[in-house]
PDB file of C-alpha atoms in Angstrom:
ATOM      1  CA  MET A  15     -32.285  -8.739  23.465  1.00 40.00           C
ATOM      2  CA  SER A  16     -32.511 -12.866  23.965  1.00 39.00           C
ATOM      3  CA  ASP A  17     -32.839 -13.455  27.732  1.00 36.00           C
ATOM      4  CA  THR A  18     -29.521 -15.668  27.627  1.00 38.00           C
ATOM      5  CA  ALA A  19     -27.325 -12.633  26.802  1.00 45.00           C
ATOM      6  CA  ALA A  20     -25.488 -12.221  30.227  1.00 45.00           C
ATOM      7  CA  PRO A  21     -24.530 -16.506  30.096  1.00 81.00           C
ATOM      8  CA  LEU A  22     -22.971 -15.336  26.549  1.00 93.00           C
ATOM      9  CA  LYS A  23     -20.550 -13.087  29.026  1.00 92.00           C
ATOM     10  CA  GLN A  24     -19.858 -14.921  31.361  1.00 92.00           C
ATOM     11  CA  ARG A  25     -19.081 -17.460  29.153  1.00 95.00           C
ATOM     12  CA  VAL A  26     -16.674 -15.239  27.137  1.00 98.00           C
ATOM     13  CA  GLY A  27     -14.839 -14.107  29.766  1.00 97.00           C
ATOM     14  CA  ARG A  28     -13.056 -10.191  29.757  1.00 98.00           C
ATOM     15  CA  TYR A  29     -10.370 -11.290  27.188  1.00 98.00           C
ATOM     16  CA  GLY A  30      -9.901 -13.382  24.484  1.00 98.00           C
ATOM     17  CA  VAL A  31      -7.451 -13.465  20.737  1.00 98.00           C
ATOM     18  CA  TRP A  32      -8.404 -12.283  17.769  1.00 98.00           C
ATOM     19  CA  SER A  33      -6.776 -14.860  14.878  1.00 98.00           C
ATOM     20  CA  ILE A  34      -7.161 -15.512  11.208  1.00 96.00           C
ATOM     21  CA  GLY A  35      -4.398 -18.313  11.783  1.00 96.00           C
ATOM     22  CA  LEU A  36      -6.563 -20.661  14.319  1.00 97.00           C
ATOM     23  CA  ARG A  37      -9.087 -20.416  11.289  1.00 95.00           C
ATOM     24  CA  SER A  38      -6.235 -22.831   9.165  1.00 92.00           C
ATOM     25  CA  GLU A  39      -7.666 -25.229   7.185  1.00 90.00           C
ATOM     26  CA  ASP A  40      -4.051 -26.935   6.994  1.00 92.00           C
ATOM     27  CA  PRO A  41      -4.126 -30.115   8.144  1.00 92.00           C
ATOM     28  CA  ALA A  42      -0.848 -29.426   8.494  1.00 93.00           C
ATOM     29  CA  ARG A  43      -1.005 -27.307  11.265  1.00 94.00           C
ATOM     30  CA  ARG A  44      -4.367 -28.365  12.521  1.00 94.00           C
ATOM     31  CA  GLY A  45      -2.459 -29.993  15.947  1.00 96.00           C
ATOM     32  CA  GLU A  46      -0.759 -26.287  16.061  1.00 96.00           C
ATOM     33  CA  ILE A  47      -3.832 -24.832  16.683  1.00 97.00           C
ATOM     34  CA  ALA A  48      -5.060 -27.787  19.339  1.00 97.00           C
ATOM     35  CA  GLU A  49      -1.933 -26.926  21.245  1.00 98.00           C
ATOM     36  CA  ALA A  50      -2.879 -23.252  21.100  1.00 98.00           C
ATOM     37  CA  ALA A  51      -5.754 -23.530  21.582  1.00 98.00           C
ATOM     38  CA  ALA A  52      -5.120 -25.729  24.540  1.00 98.00           C
ATOM     39  CA  GLU A  53      -2.740 -22.931  25.162  1.00 98.00           C
ATOM     40  CA  LEU A  54      -4.747 -20.461  25.249  1.00 98.00           C
ATOM     41  CA  GLU A  55      -6.866 -21.652  28.195  1.00 98.00           C
ATOM     42  CA  GLU A  56      -4.009 -22.786  30.407  1.00 98.00           C
ATOM     43  CA  LEU A  57      -3.168 -18.608  30.215  1.00 98.00           C
ATOM     44  CA  GLY A  58      -7.110 -17.698  30.620  1.00 98.00           C
ATOM     45  CA  TYR A  59      -8.374 -15.965  27.704  1.00 98.00           C
ATOM     46  CA  GLY A  60     -11.677 -16.462  28.128  1.00 98.00           C
ATOM     47  CA  THR A  61     -12.324 -16.965  24.161  1.00 98.00           C
ATOM     48  CA  ALA A  62     -11.182 -17.612  21.083  1.00 98.00           C
ATOM     49  CA  TRP A  63     -12.008 -15.286  18.067  1.00 98.00           C
ATOM     50  CA  LEU A  64     -11.710 -17.284  14.420  1.00 98.00           C
ATOM     51  CA  GLY A  65     -10.471 -14.471  11.652  1.00 95.00           C
ATOM     52  CA  GLY A  66     -11.691 -14.071   8.600  1.00 87.00           C
ATOM     53  CA  SER A  67     -14.729 -15.784   7.504  1.00 86.00           C
ATOM     54  CA  SER A  68     -14.871 -18.396   9.333  1.00 94.00           C
ATOM     55  CA  ALA A  69     -18.013 -21.053  10.147  1.00 96.00           C
ATOM     56  CA  ALA A  70     -18.636 -24.042  12.605  1.00 97.00           C
ATOM     57  CA  GLY A  71     -16.582 -26.775  10.533  1.00 96.00           C
ATOM     58  CA  ASN A  72     -13.518 -24.066  11.987  1.00 97.00           C
ATOM     59  CA  ALA A  73     -14.058 -23.801  15.238  1.00 98.00           C
ATOM     60  CA  ALA A  74     -14.710 -27.705  16.312  1.00 97.00           C
ATOM     61  CA  PRO A  75     -10.764 -28.441  15.540  1.00 97.00           C
ATOM     62  CA  LEU A  76     -10.151 -25.903  18.764  1.00 98.00           C
ATOM     63  CA  LEU A  77     -13.164 -27.217  20.747  1.00 98.00           C
ATOM     64  CA  GLU A  78     -12.024 -30.340  20.566  1.00 98.00           C
ATOM     65  CA  ALA A  79      -8.561 -29.003  22.160  1.00 98.00           C
ATOM     66  CA  THR A  80     -10.068 -28.130  25.564  1.00 98.00           C
ATOM     67  CA  SER A  81     -12.915 -27.868  27.922  1.00 97.00           C
ATOM     68  CA  ARG A  82     -13.697 -24.522  28.800  1.00 96.00           C
ATOM     69  CA  LEU A  83     -12.721 -22.126  26.479  1.00 98.00           C
ATOM     70  CA  ALA A  84     -15.699 -20.158  23.638  1.00 98.00           C
ATOM     71  CA  VAL A  85     -14.706 -20.428  20.140  1.00 98.00           C
ATOM     72  CA  GLY A  86     -16.107 -17.644  17.985  1.00 98.00           C
ATOM     73  CA  THR A  87     -16.838 -16.679  14.785  1.00 97.00           C
ATOM     74  CA  SER A  88     -15.499 -13.204  13.842  1.00 95.00           C
ATOM     75  CA  ILE A  89     -16.895 -13.094  11.192  1.00 92.00           C
ATOM     76  CA  GLN A  90     -18.962 -15.198   9.343  1.00 95.00           C
ATOM     77  CA  SER A  91     -20.244 -13.989   6.038  1.00 94.00           C
ATOM     78  CA  ILE A  92     -24.012 -14.403   5.713  1.00 95.00           C
ATOM     79  CA  TRP A  93     -23.257 -14.138   1.789  1.00 92.00           C
ATOM     80  CA  GLN A  94     -20.158 -17.254   1.701  1.00 88.00           C
ATOM     81  CA  HIS A  95     -22.624 -19.543   4.244  1.00 90.00           C
ATOM     82  CA  GLY A  96     -25.632 -19.556   3.794  1.00 94.00           C
ATOM     83  CA  ALA A  97     -27.923 -20.022   7.102  1.00 97.00           C
ATOM     84  CA  GLU A  98     -29.201 -23.573   6.896  1.00 96.00           C
ATOM     85  CA  ALA A  99     -25.550 -24.344   5.997  1.00 96.00           C
ATOM     86  CA  SER A 100     -24.735 -22.367   9.545  1.00 97.00           C
ATOM     87  CA  ALA A 101     -28.316 -23.688  11.487  1.00 98.00           C
ATOM     88  CA  ALA A 102     -26.657 -27.112  10.640  1.00 98.00           C
ATOM     89  CA  GLY A 103     -23.208 -26.205  11.687  1.00 98.00           C
ATOM     90  CA  PHE A 104     -24.060 -24.260  15.074  1.00 98.00           C
ATOM     91  CA  ALA A 105     -26.269 -27.382  15.683  1.00 98.00           C
ATOM     92  CA  GLY A 106     -23.488 -30.040  15.496  1.00 98.00           C
ATOM     93  CA  LEU A 107     -21.161 -28.021  17.831  1.00 98.00           C
ATOM     94  CA  GLU A 108     -23.674 -27.190  20.548  1.00 97.00           C
ATOM     95  CA  SER A 109     -24.821 -30.796  20.724  1.00 97.00           C
ATOM     96  CA  ALA A 110     -21.142 -31.980  20.830  1.00 97.00           C
ATOM     97  CA  HIS A 111     -19.882 -28.327  22.788  1.00 97.00           C
ATOM     98  CA  PRO A 112     -23.231 -27.026  25.282  1.00 95.00           C
ATOM     99  CA  GLY A 113     -22.317 -23.597  25.519  1.00 95.00           C
ATOM    100  CA  ARG A 114     -19.191 -22.783  24.058  1.00 97.00           C
ATOM    101  CA  PHE A 115     -19.289 -22.234  20.528  1.00 98.00           C
ATOM    102  CA  VAL A 116     -20.740 -17.750  19.365  1.00 98.00           C
ATOM    103  CA  LEU A 117     -21.951 -17.769  15.621  1.00 98.00           C
ATOM    104  CA  GLY A 118     -20.280 -14.036  15.066  1.00 98.00           C
ATOM    105  CA  LEU A 119     -22.267 -12.814  12.180  1.00 97.00           C
ATOM    106  CA  GLY A 120     -21.503  -9.839   9.435  1.00 94.00           C
ATOM    107  CA  VAL A 121     -22.272  -8.465   6.280  1.00 90.00           C
ATOM    108  CA  SER A 122     -18.687  -8.311   5.016  1.00 65.00           C
ATOM    109  CA  HIS A 123     -17.837  -5.568   2.114  1.00 55.00           C
ATOM    110  CA  ALA A 124     -19.173  -4.947  -1.509  1.00 51.00           C
ATOM    111  CA  LYS A 125     -15.128  -5.902  -2.229  1.00 63.00           C
ATOM    112  CA  LEU A 126     -15.231  -9.032  -1.274  1.00 62.00           C
ATOM    113  CA  ALA A 127     -18.262 -10.092  -2.074  1.00 59.00           C
ATOM    114  CA  GLU A 128     -20.342 -10.962  -5.177  1.00 67.00           C
ATOM    115  CA  GLN A 129     -23.718 -11.063  -3.760  1.00 72.00           C
ATOM    116  CA  TYR A 130     -23.409  -8.064  -1.058  1.00 69.00           C
ATOM    117  CA  ARG A 131     -26.440  -6.132  -2.024  1.00 72.00           C
ATOM    118  CA  ARG A 132     -28.827  -4.331   0.353  1.00 85.00           C
ATOM    119  CA  PRO A 133     -26.664  -5.741   2.994  1.00 87.00           C
ATOM    120  CA  TYR A 134     -28.458  -4.468   5.925  1.00 96.00           C
ATOM    121  CA  SER A 135     -31.772  -6.166   4.685  1.00 94.00           C
ATOM    122  CA  ALA A 136     -30.458  -9.721   3.571  1.00 95.00           C
ATOM    123  CA  LEU A 137     -28.662  -9.696   7.731  1.00 97.00           C
ATOM    124  CA  VAL A 138     -31.755  -9.204   8.221  1.00 97.00           C
ATOM    125  CA  ALA A 139     -33.474 -11.856   6.010  1.00 97.00           C
ATOM    126  CA  TYR A 140     -30.411 -14.554   7.761  1.00 97.00           C
ATOM    127  CA  LEU A 141     -30.934 -13.635  11.254  1.00 98.00           C
ATOM    128  CA  ASP A 142     -35.189 -14.586  10.498  1.00 98.00           C
ATOM    129  CA  ALA A 143     -34.726 -17.901   8.689  1.00 98.00           C
ATOM    130  CA  LEU A 144     -31.743 -18.456  11.301  1.00 98.00           C
ATOM    131  CA  ASP A 145     -34.299 -17.800  14.106  1.00 98.00           C
ATOM    132  CA  ALA A 146     -36.618 -20.815  11.989  1.00 98.00           C
ATOM    133  CA  ALA A 147     -33.531 -23.342  12.063  1.00 98.00           C
ATOM    134  CA  GLY A 148     -33.547 -22.656  16.223  1.00 97.00           C
ATOM    135  CA  VAL A 149     -31.259 -21.206  16.620  1.00 98.00           C
ATOM    136  CA  PRO A 150     -30.767 -18.888  20.235  1.00 97.00           C
ATOM    137  CA  ALA A 151     -30.499 -15.591  19.601  1.00 97.00           C
ATOM    138  CA  GLY A 152     -28.312 -15.423  22.814  1.00 96.00           C
ATOM    139  CA  ARG A 153     -25.605 -17.718  21.158  1.00 96.00           C
ATOM    140  CA  ARG A 154     -25.134 -14.965  17.803  1.00 97.00           C
ATOM    141  CA  VAL A 155     -23.888 -11.772  17.420  1.00 98.00           C
ATOM    142  CA  LEU A 156     -23.126  -9.379  15.321  1.00 98.00           C
ATOM    143  CA  ALA A 157     -19.715  -7.265  13.733  1.00 97.00           C
ATOM    144  CA  ALA A 158     -22.150  -4.192  13.742  1.00 97.00           C
ATOM    145  CA  LEU A 159     -20.531  -0.747  13.040  1.00 97.00           C
ATOM    146  CA  GLY A 160     -23.427   1.638  12.069  1.00 95.00           C
ATOM    147  CA  PRO A 161     -26.220   2.709  14.509  1.00 96.00           C
ATOM    148  CA  LYS A 162     -28.934   0.633  12.640  1.00 97.00           C
ATOM    149  CA  THR A 163     -27.190  -3.061  12.532  1.00 97.00           C
ATOM    150  CA  LEU A 164     -25.923  -1.951  16.721  1.00 98.00           C
ATOM    151  CA  GLU A 165     -29.487  -1.916  16.856  1.00 98.00           C
ATOM    152  CA  LEU A 166     -30.187  -5.411  15.686  1.00 98.00           C
ATOM    153  CA  SER A 167     -27.893  -6.271  17.819  1.00 98.00           C
ATOM    154  CA  ARG A 168     -29.358  -5.139  20.178  1.00 98.00           C
ATOM    155  CA  ASP A 169     -32.492  -6.646  19.047  1.00 98.00           C
ATOM    156  CA  ARG A 170     -32.184 -10.114  17.044  1.00 98.00           C
ATOM    157  CA  ALA A 171     -28.431 -11.062  18.929  1.00 98.00           C
ATOM    158  CA  ALA A 172     -27.071 -11.123  21.656  1.00 97.00           C
ATOM    159  CA  GLY A 173     -25.088  -8.109  21.150  1.00 98.00           C
ATOM    160  CA  ALA A 174     -22.121  -7.014  18.952  1.00 98.00           C
ATOM    161  CA  VAL A 175     -18.757  -7.546  18.068  1.00 98.00           C
ATOM    162  CA  PRO A 176     -17.271  -4.451  15.896  1.00 98.00           C
ATOM    163  CA  TYR A 177     -13.586  -4.654  14.423  1.00 98.00           C
ATOM    164  CA  LEU A 178     -11.452  -2.024  13.528  1.00 97.00           C
ATOM    165  CA  VAL A 179     -13.272   0.589  16.117  1.00 98.00           C
ATOM    166  CA  THR A 180     -12.718   3.071  19.014  1.00 98.00           C
ATOM    167  CA  ALA A 181     -12.350   3.896  22.745  1.00 98.00           C
ATOM    168  CA  GLU A 182     -15.344   6.532  21.634  1.00 98.00           C
ATOM    169  CA  HIS A 183     -16.685   3.964  19.359  1.00 98.00           C
ATOM    170  CA  THR A 184     -17.448   1.323  21.860  1.00 98.00           C
ATOM    171  CA  ALA A 185     -19.025   4.262  24.134  1.00 98.00           C
ATOM    172  CA  ARG A 186     -21.535   4.953  21.361  1.00 98.00           C
ATOM    173  CA  ALA A 187     -22.225   1.300  21.091  1.00 98.00           C
ATOM    174  CA  ARG A 188     -22.779   0.989  24.355  1.00 98.00           C
ATOM    175  CA  GLU A 189     -25.595   3.720  24.620  1.00 98.00           C
ATOM    176  CA  ILE A 190     -27.260   2.098  21.834  1.00 98.00           C
ATOM    177  CA  LEU A 191     -26.898  -1.322  22.528  1.00 98.00           C
ATOM    178  CA  GLY A 192     -28.048  -0.132  26.533  1.00 97.00           C
ATOM    179  CA  GLU A 193     -26.821  -2.459  29.061  1.00 95.00           C
ATOM    180  CA  GLY A 194     -27.283  -5.936  28.826  1.00 94.00           C
ATOM    181  CA  PRO A 195     -26.514  -7.138  25.845  1.00 97.00           C
ATOM    182  CA  LEU A 196     -22.545  -8.054  24.977  1.00 98.00           C
ATOM    183  CA  LEU A 197     -20.092  -5.378  23.281  1.00 98.00           C
ATOM    184  CA  ALA A 198     -16.920  -6.975  22.618  1.00 98.00           C
ATOM    185  CA  PRO A 199     -14.542  -4.833  20.475  1.00 98.00           C
ATOM    186  CA  GLU A 200     -11.826  -5.565  18.282  1.00 98.00           C
ATOM    187  CA  LEU A 201      -7.834  -3.998  19.488  1.00 98.00           C
ATOM    188  CA  LYS A 202      -5.272  -4.994  17.731  1.00 98.00           C
ATOM    189  CA  VAL A 203      -1.943  -4.502  19.341  1.00 98.00           C
ATOM    190  CA  VAL A 204       1.813  -3.644  18.559  1.00 98.00           C
ATOM    191  CA  LEU A 205       4.337  -5.441  21.843  1.00 98.00           C
ATOM    192  CA  ASP A 206       6.769  -2.543  20.751  1.00 98.00           C
ATOM    193  CA  GLU A 207       7.993   0.506  22.687  1.00 98.00           C
ATOM    194  CA  ASP A 208       9.353   2.582  20.100  1.00 98.00           C
ATOM    195  CA  PRO A 209       6.468   4.741  17.775  1.00 98.00           C
ATOM    196  CA  GLU A 210       7.925   5.264  14.584  1.00 98.00           C
ATOM    197  CA  ARG A 211       8.614   0.551  15.048  1.00 98.00           C
ATOM    198  CA  ALA A 212       5.459   0.926  15.848  1.00 98.00           C
ATOM    199  CA  ARG A 213       3.597   2.376  14.104  1.00 98.00           C
ATOM    200  CA  THR A 214       5.367   1.702  10.240  1.00 97.00           C
ATOM    201  CA  THR A 215       4.316  -1.843  12.292  1.00 98.00           C
ATOM    202  CA  ALA A 216       0.304  -0.806  12.496  1.00 98.00           C
ATOM    203  CA  ARG A 217       0.072   0.558   9.101  1.00 97.00           C
ATOM    204  CA  ASP A 218       1.618  -2.521   7.044  1.00 96.00           C
ATOM    205  CA  TYR A 219      -1.322  -4.313   9.093  1.00 96.00           C
ATOM    206  CA  LEU A 220      -4.011  -1.593   8.253  1.00 96.00           C
ATOM    207  CA  ALA A 221      -3.227  -0.619   4.837  1.00 94.00           C
ATOM    208  CA  MET A 222      -5.764  -3.292   3.343  1.00 92.00           C
ATOM    209  CA  TYR A 223      -8.223  -2.170   5.767  1.00 96.00           C
ATOM    210  CA  LEU A 224      -8.634   1.521   4.489  1.00 96.00           C
ATOM    211  CA  ALA A 225      -9.146   0.173   0.918  1.00 94.00           C
ATOM    212  CA  LEU A 226     -12.589  -1.120   2.168  1.00 95.00           C
ATOM    213  CA  PRO A 227     -15.343   1.444   2.947  1.00 93.00           C
ATOM    214  CA  ASN A 228     -17.549   0.117   5.712  1.00 93.00           C
ATOM    215  CA  TYR A 229     -14.507   0.913   7.751  1.00 96.00           C
ATOM    216  CA  THR A 230     -13.639   4.284   6.217  1.00 96.00           C
ATOM    217  CA  ASN A 231     -16.845   5.243   6.529  1.00 95.00           C
ATOM    218  CA  ASN A 232     -16.910   4.950  10.315  1.00 96.00           C
ATOM    219  CA  PHE A 233     -14.110   5.888  10.856  1.00 98.00           C
ATOM    220  CA  LEU A 234     -15.377   9.405   9.586  1.00 98.00           C
ATOM    221  CA  ARG A 235     -18.734   8.884  11.149  1.00 96.00           C
ATOM    222  CA  LEU A 236     -16.796   9.216  14.192  1.00 97.00           C
ATOM    223  CA  GLY A 237     -14.389  12.571  13.738  1.00 97.00           C
ATOM    224  CA  PHE A 238     -11.928  11.248  11.321  1.00 98.00           C
ATOM    225  CA  THR A 239     -10.565  13.420   8.479  1.00 98.00           C
ATOM    226  CA  GLU A 240      -9.823  11.907   4.653  1.00 97.00           C
ATOM    227  CA  ASP A 241      -6.100  13.134   5.411  1.00 97.00           C
ATOM    228  CA  ASP A 242      -6.507  10.400   8.188  1.00 98.00           C
ATOM    229  CA  LEU A 243      -6.905   7.508   5.383  1.00 97.00           C
ATOM    230  CA  LYS A 244      -3.740   8.356   3.883  1.00 94.00           C
ATOM    231  CA  ASP A 245      -0.609   6.933   3.606  1.00 92.00           C
ATOM    232  CA  GLY A 246      -1.482   3.743   6.238  1.00 93.00           C
ATOM    233  CA  GLY A 247      -3.323   5.803   8.543  1.00 97.00           C
ATOM    234  CA  SER A 248      -2.123   9.237  10.835  1.00 98.00           C
ATOM    235  CA  ASP A 249      -1.242   8.984  13.649  1.00 98.00           C
ATOM    236  CA  ARG A 250      -3.844   9.632  15.363  1.00 98.00           C
ATOM    237  CA  LEU A 251      -6.068   6.946  13.872  1.00 98.00           C
ATOM    238  CA  VAL A 252      -3.072   4.729  14.465  1.00 98.00           C
ATOM    239  CA  ASP A 253      -2.905   5.310  18.343  1.00 98.00           C
ATOM    240  CA  ALA A 254      -7.063   5.216  17.664  1.00 98.00           C
ATOM    241  CA  VAL A 255      -7.409   1.553  16.251  1.00 98.00           C
ATOM    242  CA  PHE A 256      -4.362   0.164  18.268  1.00 98.00           C
ATOM    243  CA  ALA A 257      -2.079  -0.704  21.327  1.00 98.00           C
ATOM    244  CA  TRP A 258       1.343  -0.778  21.098  1.00 98.00           C
ATOM    245  CA  GLY A 259       4.036   0.739  23.886  1.00 98.00           C
ATOM    246  CA  ASP A 260       5.662  -1.137  27.267  1.00 97.00           C
ATOM    247  CA  ASP A 261       2.953  -3.190  29.001  1.00 97.00           C
ATOM    248  CA  ALA A 262       1.776   0.278  31.317  1.00 97.00           C
ATOM    249  CA  ARG A 263       0.756   1.977  28.034  1.00 97.00           C
ATOM    250  CA  ILE A 264      -1.207  -1.491  26.766  1.00 98.00           C
ATOM    251  CA  ARG A 265      -2.713  -1.846  29.722  1.00 98.00           C
ATOM    252  CA  ALA A 266      -3.965   1.885  29.335  1.00 98.00           C
ATOM    253  CA  ARG A 267      -5.163   1.333  26.827  1.00 98.00           C
ATOM    254  CA  VAL A 268      -7.252  -1.660  27.116  1.00 98.00           C
ATOM    255  CA  GLU A 269      -8.867   0.157  30.895  1.00 98.00           C
ATOM    256  CA  GLU A 270      -9.170   2.705  28.361  1.00 98.00           C
ATOM    257  CA  PHE A 271     -12.276   0.868  26.220  1.00 98.00           C
ATOM    258  CA  LEU A 272     -13.229  -1.237  28.758  1.00 98.00           C
ATOM    259  CA  ALA A 273     -14.102   2.543  31.019  1.00 98.00           C
ATOM    260  CA  ALA A 274     -15.618   3.463  27.445  1.00 98.00           C
ATOM    261  CA  GLY A 275     -18.211   0.467  28.107  1.00 98.00           C
ATOM    262  CA  ALA A 276     -17.074  -3.215  26.933  1.00 98.00           C
ATOM    263  CA  ASP A 277     -17.579  -6.202  27.970  1.00 98.00           C
ATOM    264  CA  HIS A 278     -14.890  -8.125  26.414  1.00 98.00           C
ATOM    265  CA  LEU A 279     -11.730  -6.973  24.368  1.00 98.00           C
ATOM    266  CA  ALA A 280     -10.703  -9.168  21.479  1.00 98.00           C
ATOM    267  CA  LEU A 281      -7.190  -8.653  20.974  1.00 98.00           C
ATOM    268  CA  GLN A 282      -5.218  -9.409  17.937  1.00 98.00           C
ATOM    269  CA  VAL A 283      -1.317  -9.609  18.366  1.00 98.00           C
ATOM    270  CA  VAL A 284       0.055  -7.479  15.080  1.00 98.00           C
ATOM    271  CA  VAL A 285       3.462  -8.715  14.900  1.00 97.00           C
ATOM    272  CA  ALA A 286       5.966  -6.858  12.297  1.00 95.00           C
ATOM    273  CA  GLY A 287       7.505  -9.375   9.584  1.00 91.00           C
ATOM    274  CA  ALA A 288       4.563 -12.335  10.597  1.00 90.00           C
ATOM    275  CA  GLU A 289       2.784 -13.819   8.016  1.00 90.00           C
ATOM    276  CA  ARG A 290      -1.006 -13.040   8.706  1.00 88.00           C
ATOM    277  CA  GLU A 291      -1.361 -16.886   9.199  1.00 92.00           C
ATOM    278  CA  ALA A 292       0.917 -16.991  12.756  1.00 94.00           C
ATOM    279  CA  LEU A 293       0.183 -17.499  15.308  1.00 97.00           C
ATOM    280  CA  PRO A 294       1.591 -15.561  17.772  1.00 98.00           C
ATOM    281  CA  ARG A 295       2.190 -17.846  21.051  1.00 98.00           C
ATOM    282  CA  GLN A 296       4.955 -15.865  22.569  1.00 97.00           C
ATOM    283  CA  GLU A 297       2.675 -12.646  22.180  1.00 98.00           C
ATOM    284  CA  TRP A 298      -0.085 -14.236  24.046  1.00 98.00           C
ATOM    285  CA  HIS A 299       1.898 -14.663  26.856  1.00 98.00           C
ATOM    286  CA  ARG A 300       3.066 -11.254  27.308  1.00 98.00           C
ATOM    287  CA  VAL A 301      -0.221  -9.815  26.972  1.00 98.00           C
ATOM    288  CA  ALA A 302      -1.749 -12.483  29.418  1.00 98.00           C
ATOM    289  CA  ALA A 303       0.487 -12.052  31.651  1.00 98.00           C
ATOM    290  CA  LEU A 304       0.242  -7.550  31.627  1.00 96.00           C
ATOM    291  CA  LEU A 305      -3.110  -8.054  31.857  1.00 96.00           C
ATOM    292  CA  ALA A 306      -3.213 -10.307  34.558  1.00 91.00           C
TER     293      ALA A 306
END
């Protein structure tokens, strides 16, 4: 474990926001993204996590618009961005905004990356290249689901940023990581008290992920069945990977993840009918208030 893991825990804070929209490269949205980043900082979130295969260039506008907010990639695909370019991007942001950029790395999925071969070995080689280029282990985190990659997060990075996981997975990940490394799972939030409507919103969003074996295999390791993975996910699965309901119910789900060992939660607000790249700023306000 890197000796800078503990400072990273302090830097990212207890709660962050996970958003695909914040990584948009549309020049017309640059002002909106800057305003949203400044708003997140004012609301007390510690980190903005950029969804999709984001990179240092996507983080720069948010860092420029804020003074304290940490910005992390969640995740940068090792197949899409080479280690040399990744190291150069890190160095540039570190020079301009010291200590505020977190390099989140992952192997993506076979269906999304043509080069996908021996992903674990490729990730190890990528980390070797980052070491050689001077990127500190304590400033990078891995999108780890399985035991081997969680061990790599412990030994070669500052910790793990698992996506689409349960509180039980968080507890298992904490056992593997030990006390020191950062554990910052993503948790989806639906601000809707109606069970049927909230679960429908969740299933509509979850469906694309249930076509990706890395996620479904992880659910099967956790004790879910093939039936749980059908038709957008069973109630049991949806309730395990989403926080939905009134403020008290959502707070309870958040506390469940923290009690399981999470140091930080990357909260992704899912809104019925919204575009995936929308910025749910009103909902971010409400989540900040219920967590205060």
